[in-house]
Coordinates of C-alpha atoms and ligand atoms in Angstrom, one line a residue:
M3 CA -96.3 -28.2 25.6
S4 CA -93.0 -26.4 25.4
L5 CA -92.5 -23.5 23.0
K6 CA -89.7 -25.4 21.3
S7 CA -92.0 -28.2 20.2
T8 CA -94.5 -25.8 18.5
M9 CA -91.6 -24.2 16.5
E10 CA -89.8 -27.4 15.7
I11 CA -86.7 -27.0 13.5
R12 CA -85.7 -30.2 11.7
K13 CA -83.1 -30.8 9.1
C14 CA -83.4 -32.9 6.0
E15 CA -81.3 -36.1 6.6
G16 CA -80.5 -36.2 2.9
C17 CA -79.0 -32.8 2.3
G18 CA -78.7 -31.1 5.7
I19 CA -80.9 -28.2 4.9
T20 CA -83.6 -26.9 7.4
L21 CA -87.0 -28.3 6.4
Q22 CA -89.7 -25.8 5.7
Y23 CA -93.3 -26.1 4.4
S24 CA -94.0 -22.5 3.5
D25 CA -92.4 -22.1 0.0
D26 CA -92.2 -25.0 -2.5
S27 CA -89.8 -23.0 -4.7
K28 CA -87.2 -22.8 -2.0
V29 CA -84.7 -25.4 -0.8
G30 CA -85.8 -27.6 2.1
F31 CA -89.5 -27.7 1.1
I32 CA -91.6 -30.5 2.4
P33 CA -95.4 -30.7 2.3
K34 CA -96.8 -29.8 5.7
N35 CA -98.5 -33.2 6.3
K36 CA -95.3 -35.1 5.6
F37 CA -93.4 -32.8 8.0
K38 CA -96.0 -33.5 10.7
E39 CA -95.7 -37.2 10.0
G40 CA -92.0 -36.9 10.8
A41 CA -90.7 -37.5 7.2
I42 CA -86.8 -37.2 7.2
Y43 CA -86.3 -35.9 3.6
C44 CA -87.1 -32.7 1.9
Q45 CA -89.1 -33.1 -1.3
R46 CA -86.0 -32.8 -3.5
C47 CA -84.2 -35.5 -1.7
F48 CA -87.3 -37.7 -1.5
K49 CA -87.6 -37.5 -5.3
L50 CA -83.9 -38.0 -5.9
K51 CA -83.9 -41.1 -3.7
N52 CA -87.1 -42.7 -4.8
Y53 CA -87.5 -41.7 -8.5
N54 CA -83.9 -40.6 -9.3
E55 CA -85.5 -37.3 -10.3
K56 CA -82.8 -34.8 -10.7
V57 CA -83.7 -31.1 -10.4
Y58 CA -80.8 -28.8 -11.3
N59 CA -80.7 -25.6 -9.5
D60 CA -78.0 -23.3 -10.7
S61 CA -78.8 -20.5 -8.3
L62 CA -77.3 -22.4 -5.3
I63 CA -74.1 -20.9 -4.1
V64 CA -73.1 -22.8 -1.1
D65 CA -69.4 -22.0 -0.8
E66 CA -69.7 -18.8 1.1
G67 CA -68.1 -18.8 4.4
L68 CA -67.5 -22.5 4.4
I69 CA -63.8 -22.3 4.7
D70 CA -64.0 -19.8 7.5
K71 CA -66.5 -22.0 9.4
V72 CA -64.3 -25.0 9.0
N73 CA -61.1 -23.2 10.0
A74 CA -62.7 -21.9 13.1
T75 CA -62.9 -25.4 14.6
N76 CA -60.3 -27.9 15.9
N77 CA -61.5 -30.8 13.9
Y78 CA -59.6 -32.8 11.3
A79 CA -60.4 -32.5 7.6
F80 CA -60.4 -35.0 4.7
F81 CA -60.5 -33.1 1.4
L82 CA -61.7 -35.1 -1.6
I83 CA -60.7 -34.5 -5.1
D84 CA -61.3 -37.0 -7.9
F85 CA -58.4 -37.9 -10.2
L86 CA -59.8 -35.8 -13.1
N87 CA -60.3 -32.7 -11.0
I88 CA -56.9 -32.2 -9.6
N89 CA -56.1 -28.7 -10.8
D90 CA -54.8 -25.3 -9.5
E91 CA -58.1 -24.2 -8.2
S92 CA -59.1 -27.3 -6.3
I93 CA -55.6 -27.7 -4.8
N94 CA -55.6 -24.0 -3.9
T95 CA -58.9 -24.5 -2.0
F96 CA -57.4 -27.6 -0.3
K97 CA -54.5 -25.4 0.9
Q98 CA -56.8 -22.8 2.4
I99 CA -58.0 -25.4 4.9
K100 CA -55.8 -24.7 8.0
L101 CA -56.8 -27.7 10.0
N102 CA -54.7 -30.9 10.1
K103 CA -55.8 -32.6 7.0
T104 CA -55.5 -35.3 4.4
L105 CA -55.9 -35.0 0.6
V106 CA -58.1 -37.8 -0.6
I107 CA -58.0 -38.8 -4.2
S108 CA -61.5 -40.3 -4.5
K109 CA -63.2 -42.6 -7.1
C110 CA -60.0 -44.7 -7.6
D111 CA -62.0 -47.4 -9.3
L112 CA -62.2 -45.0 -12.3
I113 CA -58.4 -44.8 -12.6
F114 CA -56.9 -47.3 -15.1
K115 CA -55.3 -50.2 -13.4
D116 CA -51.7 -49.9 -14.5
I117 CA -51.1 -46.6 -12.8
N118 CA -48.5 -46.5 -10.1
L119 CA -50.3 -44.6 -7.3
E120 CA -47.2 -44.2 -5.1
R121 CA -45.5 -42.4 -8.0
V122 CA -48.6 -40.3 -8.6
K123 CA -48.5 -39.4 -4.9
D124 CA -44.8 -38.3 -5.2
N125 CA -45.5 -36.3 -8.3
L126 CA -48.5 -34.6 -6.8
R127 CA -46.4 -33.6 -3.8
K128 CA -43.8 -32.0 -6.2
S129 CA -46.2 -30.5 -8.7
Y130 CA -48.4 -28.8 -6.1
D131 CA -46.0 -28.6 -3.2
I132 CA -48.2 -30.7 -0.9
K133 CA -46.8 -31.7 2.5
D134 CA -50.0 -33.2 4.0
N135 CA -50.9 -36.8 4.0
I136 CA -52.3 -38.1 0.7
I137 CA -54.5 -41.2 0.3
F138 CA -56.4 -42.9 -2.6
L139 CA -59.7 -44.5 -2.0
S140 CA -62.8 -45.8 -3.7
S141 CA -66.2 -45.9 -1.9
K142 CA -67.7 -47.8 -4.7
K143 CA -65.2 -50.6 -4.4
N144 CA -64.7 -50.2 -0.7
Q145 CA -61.0 -49.6 -1.1
N146 CA -58.9 -47.9 1.6
I147 CA -62.0 -46.7 3.4
N148 CA -60.6 -47.6 6.8
Q149 CA -57.8 -45.1 6.4
I150 CA -60.3 -42.5 7.4
F151 CA -60.5 -44.0 10.9
T152 CA -56.8 -44.9 11.2
T153 CA -55.8 -41.4 10.2
L154 CA -58.1 -39.9 12.9
D155 CA -56.7 -42.3 15.5
K156 CA -53.2 -41.3 14.6
N157 CA -54.0 -37.7 15.0
N158 CA -55.9 -38.4 18.2
L159 CA -59.1 -36.9 17.0
K160 CA -62.7 -38.1 16.8
T161 CA -64.4 -35.4 14.7
T162 CA -63.7 -34.7 11.1
F163 CA -65.1 -32.8 8.2
I164 CA -65.4 -34.4 4.8
L165 CA -64.7 -31.6 2.4
G166 CA -64.3 -31.2 -1.3
Y167 CA -65.7 -30.1 -4.6
T168 CA -69.2 -31.0 -5.5
N169 CA -69.5 -34.5 -6.9
A170 CA -66.2 -35.6 -5.4
G171 CA -68.0 -38.4 -3.6
K172 CA -68.2 -37.0 0.0
S173 CA -71.7 -38.2 0.9
T174 CA -71.1 -41.6 -0.8
L175 CA -68.0 -42.0 1.3
I176 CA -69.9 -41.3 4.5
N177 CA -72.7 -43.7 3.6
C178 CA -70.0 -46.3 2.9
L179 CA -68.3 -45.6 6.3
K180 CA -71.7 -46.1 7.8
G181 CA -72.1 -49.5 6.2
N182 CA -74.2 -48.2 3.3
K183 CA -77.4 -47.5 5.2
E184 CA -77.8 -44.6 2.6
R185 CA -79.4 -41.9 4.7
I186 CA -77.5 -39.1 3.1
I187 CA -78.4 -38.5 -0.5
A188 CA -75.7 -38.8 -3.1
S189 CA -76.2 -38.0 -6.8
S190 CA -74.4 -37.0 -9.9
M191 CA -76.0 -33.5 -9.8
P192 CA -73.9 -30.7 -8.4
N193 CA -74.8 -29.3 -5.0
T194 CA -76.6 -32.4 -3.6
T195 CA -75.5 -31.7 0.0
L196 CA -76.7 -28.2 1.1
D197 CA -75.5 -27.9 4.7
F198 CA -73.4 -29.7 7.3
I199 CA -74.7 -33.2 8.3
E200 CA -73.3 -34.8 11.4
I201 CA -73.1 -38.5 11.4
K202 CA -72.1 -40.6 14.4
I203 CA -70.2 -43.8 13.7
G204 CA -69.1 -45.4 16.9
D205 CA -67.0 -42.9 18.8
Y206 CA -66.4 -40.8 15.6
K207 CA -68.3 -37.8 14.4
I208 CA -68.1 -37.4 10.7
I209 CA -69.4 -34.1 9.2
D210 CA -70.6 -34.0 5.6
T211 CA -70.4 -30.6 3.9
P212 CA -71.7 -28.9 0.8
G213 CA -69.3 -29.2 -2.1
F214 CA -67.3 -26.2 -3.4
S215 CA -68.1 -25.2 -7.0
L216 CA -65.2 -24.7 -9.5
K217 CA -65.1 -21.1 -10.6
T218 CA -63.1 -22.1 -13.6
T219 CA -65.3 -24.7 -15.2
F220 CA -66.0 -26.2 -18.6
N221 CA -69.7 -26.4 -18.4
K222 CA -71.9 -23.4 -18.6
K223 CA -74.1 -24.1 -15.6
Q224 CA -77.4 -24.5 -17.4
E225 CA -76.1 -27.2 -19.7
F226 CA -77.6 -30.2 -18.0
E227 CA -76.4 -32.8 -20.5
L228 CA -72.8 -31.6 -20.2
I229 CA -72.8 -31.6 -16.4
K230 CA -73.8 -35.3 -16.5
K231 CA -71.0 -36.1 -18.9
L232 CA -68.4 -34.4 -16.7
N233 CA -69.0 -36.9 -13.9
P234 CA -67.5 -40.1 -15.1
V235 CA -69.5 -43.1 -14.4
Y236 CA -67.3 -45.6 -16.3
F237 CA -63.7 -46.5 -16.1
V238 CA -61.6 -43.7 -17.5
S239 CA -59.5 -45.4 -20.2
P240 CA -56.8 -43.1 -21.5
I241 CA -56.8 -42.3 -25.2
N242 CA -53.4 -41.9 -26.9
Y243 CA -53.0 -39.8 -30.0
Q244 CA -49.9 -39.7 -32.2
I245 CA -50.3 -36.1 -33.4
K246 CA -49.4 -34.7 -36.7
E247 CA -48.4 -31.0 -37.0
E248 CA -51.6 -29.7 -38.5
Q249 CA -54.1 -31.6 -36.3
I250 CA -56.6 -29.7 -34.2
F251 CA -58.5 -31.2 -31.2
S252 CA -62.1 -30.2 -30.8
I253 CA -63.5 -31.0 -27.4
E254 CA -67.3 -31.0 -27.2
D255 CA -67.3 -28.7 -30.3
R256 CA -66.2 -25.7 -28.3
L257 CA -62.8 -26.1 -26.8
Y258 CA -60.1 -26.2 -29.5
L259 CA -56.4 -27.1 -29.0
K260 CA -53.8 -27.1 -31.6
N261 CA -50.0 -26.7 -32.4
F262 CA -48.8 -29.7 -30.6
G263 CA -46.3 -30.3 -33.4
N264 CA -45.4 -33.9 -34.1
N265 CA -46.2 -35.3 -30.7
S266 CA -47.7 -37.9 -28.5
A267 CA -50.6 -37.0 -26.2
T268 CA -52.8 -39.1 -23.9
F269 CA -56.2 -37.8 -22.9
Y270 CA -57.5 -38.6 -19.4
M271 CA -61.1 -37.5 -19.4
S272 CA -64.6 -38.9 -18.9
N273 CA -65.2 -41.3 -21.8
M274 CA -68.5 -39.5 -22.5
I275 CA -66.7 -36.4 -23.5
K276 CA -66.6 -35.9 -27.3
I277 CA -63.1 -35.5 -28.7
K278 CA -62.6 -35.0 -32.4
K279 CA -59.5 -34.6 -34.6
I280 CA -60.1 -31.9 -37.2
Y281 CA -57.9 -30.1 -39.7
K282 CA -59.7 -26.8 -40.1
D283 CA -61.4 -24.4 -37.7
E284 CA -63.1 -21.1 -37.7
I285 CA -61.7 -19.6 -34.6
D286 CA -60.1 -16.2 -34.7
N287 CA -58.8 -15.8 -31.2
Y288 CA -56.3 -18.2 -30.0
K289 CA -53.9 -17.8 -27.0
E290 CA -50.6 -19.6 -26.6
I291 CA -49.5 -21.9 -23.7
N292 CA -46.0 -23.2 -23.2
V293 CA -45.8 -26.9 -22.6
N294 CA -42.5 -28.7 -21.6
E295 CA -41.5 -32.2 -22.1
D296 CA -43.6 -34.7 -20.1
N297 CA -46.1 -32.1 -18.9
D298 CA -49.9 -32.4 -18.3
V299 CA -52.1 -29.8 -19.9
V300 CA -54.9 -29.6 -17.3
I301 CA -58.4 -28.5 -18.4
A302 CA -60.3 -27.5 -15.2
S303 CA -63.3 -29.7 -14.6
L304 CA -62.5 -32.0 -17.6
G305 CA -59.3 -33.8 -16.8
F306 CA -55.9 -33.6 -18.4
I307 CA -53.7 -34.4 -21.4
H308 CA -50.3 -35.9 -20.8
V309 CA -48.0 -34.4 -23.6
K310 CA -44.6 -36.0 -24.4
K311 CA -42.7 -33.3 -26.2
K312 CA -42.1 -29.6 -25.6
C313 CA -44.4 -27.4 -27.7
T314 CA -46.3 -24.1 -27.6
I315 CA -50.0 -25.0 -28.0
K316 CA -52.9 -22.7 -28.8
V317 CA -56.3 -22.7 -27.2
N318 CA -59.3 -20.6 -28.2
E319 CA -59.4 -17.6 -26.0
E320 CA -62.8 -18.3 -24.5
Y321 CA -61.4 -21.3 -22.7
Y322 CA -57.9 -20.1 -21.9
N323 CA -58.6 -19.6 -18.2
L324 CA -59.4 -23.3 -17.8
I325 CA -55.9 -24.4 -18.9
S326 CA -52.9 -24.9 -16.7
V327 CA -49.7 -26.8 -17.1
R328 CA -47.9 -29.0 -14.6
D329 CA -45.1 -31.6 -14.5
S330 CA -47.0 -34.7 -15.3
I331 CA -48.4 -36.5 -12.3
L332 CA -47.8 -39.7 -14.3
K333 CA -44.1 -38.9 -14.8
K334 CA -41.7 -41.8 -14.3
Ligands
LIG6 N1 -67.1 -44.6 -9.7 C1 -67.3 -44.0 -8.5 N2 -68.3 -43.1 -8.4 C2 -68.4 -42.6 -7.2 C3 -67.6 -42.9 -6.0 N3 -68.1 -42.2 -5.0 C4 -69.1 -41.4 -5.5 N4 -69.3 -41.6 -6.8 C5 -70.4 -41.0 -7.6 O1 -70.1 -39.7 -7.7 C6 -71.4 -38.9 -7.7 C7 -71.3 -37.8 -6.6 O2 -71.4 -38.5 -5.4 P1 -71.8 -37.7 -4.0 O3 -71.4 -38.6 -2.9 O4 -73.2 -37.2 -4.1 O5 -70.8 -36.5 -4.1 P2 -70.7 -35.2 -3.1 O6 -69.2 -34.9 -3.0 O7 -71.3 -35.5 -1.8 O8 -71.4 -34.1 -3.9 P3 -72.2 -32.7 -3.3 O9 -73.1 -33.2 -2.2 O10 -72.9 -32.2 -4.5 O11 -71.1 -31.8 -2.8 C8 -72.5 -39.9 -7.6 O12 -73.0 -40.2 -8.8 C9 -71.8 -41.1 -6.9 O13 -72.4 -42.4 -7.3 C10 -66.6 -43.9 -6.2 O14 -65.8 -44.2 -5.3 N5 -66.5 -44.4 -7.5
LIG7 MG1 -72.9 -34.6 -0.9

């Protein structure tokens, strides 16, 4: 027997992590007998797949070195961002990828039907100064999936990374490209994929990657219920408010926005997020943000608010770093 077979290293086909049977508190754990039997999933992925049992581990930091590792190759890269997570931080990470790349706006089935995607694409280019290819797709509805292969062919490459923030739908896309044989585990929990997973599809090699985590994020990591809400499962129907001077918006009873003046604002967020209009608050520390006509007020990890008229809004200081303003990506 060769030395190699006695020290066999195998990776979990669900999340990419190296399997181990020595410590059940660490990632990659699999009971020894299952390992010997040749099981393909670590215990976490097995439970996710078979019982939809979600274990949230906030100690996982998987971003480190990922960009450098990717940039050291000659592969192509698709970088997925879902419609509600287009913000300064996610676009900035996209720009740090030095390979030939495409920005993929994922989960398009969640975007309301009347939206003119070509216009959104042009506006995105202008707002964020993006020169790369941009495509919109939905793995759930099988829309535009083939553009992955046509883009690779155009660039004369066979190997590509699928990159993006956690929950952007990278693993779901790869399973979809593979004809939904569902080997890679996809779930609404952050950090489902833990290491690179190489999948062969015909002549192509598609590499799934662990998702980046937003540094500026709305949820405090341990808040399991909130994390679930941030990942929209249902169609995102925009909610329009005709705002009166004194109205204050309370989002999930913690983020407060006010001073819109007499205005019109449309919220694009997961419909599970609790938005209330109130007239009184007990917040002492507010910070100001200048908003121009037809701007989006972006709230990192939540979505955005399309505001019609120029105003100087106020946000409670605690959440100030989540907010950025851009020319609306829905601008006509
Ligand atoms: N509506 C909709 N949901 C999707 C789509 N693609 C993925 N999802 C859902 O988004 C969630 C995250 O999907 P994953 O494929 O695990 O995301 P990921 O980018 O691989 O996440 P990490 O592995 O954590 O980095 C799951 O609940 C999926 O069902 C899509 O096209 N439409
Ligand atoms: Mg994944």
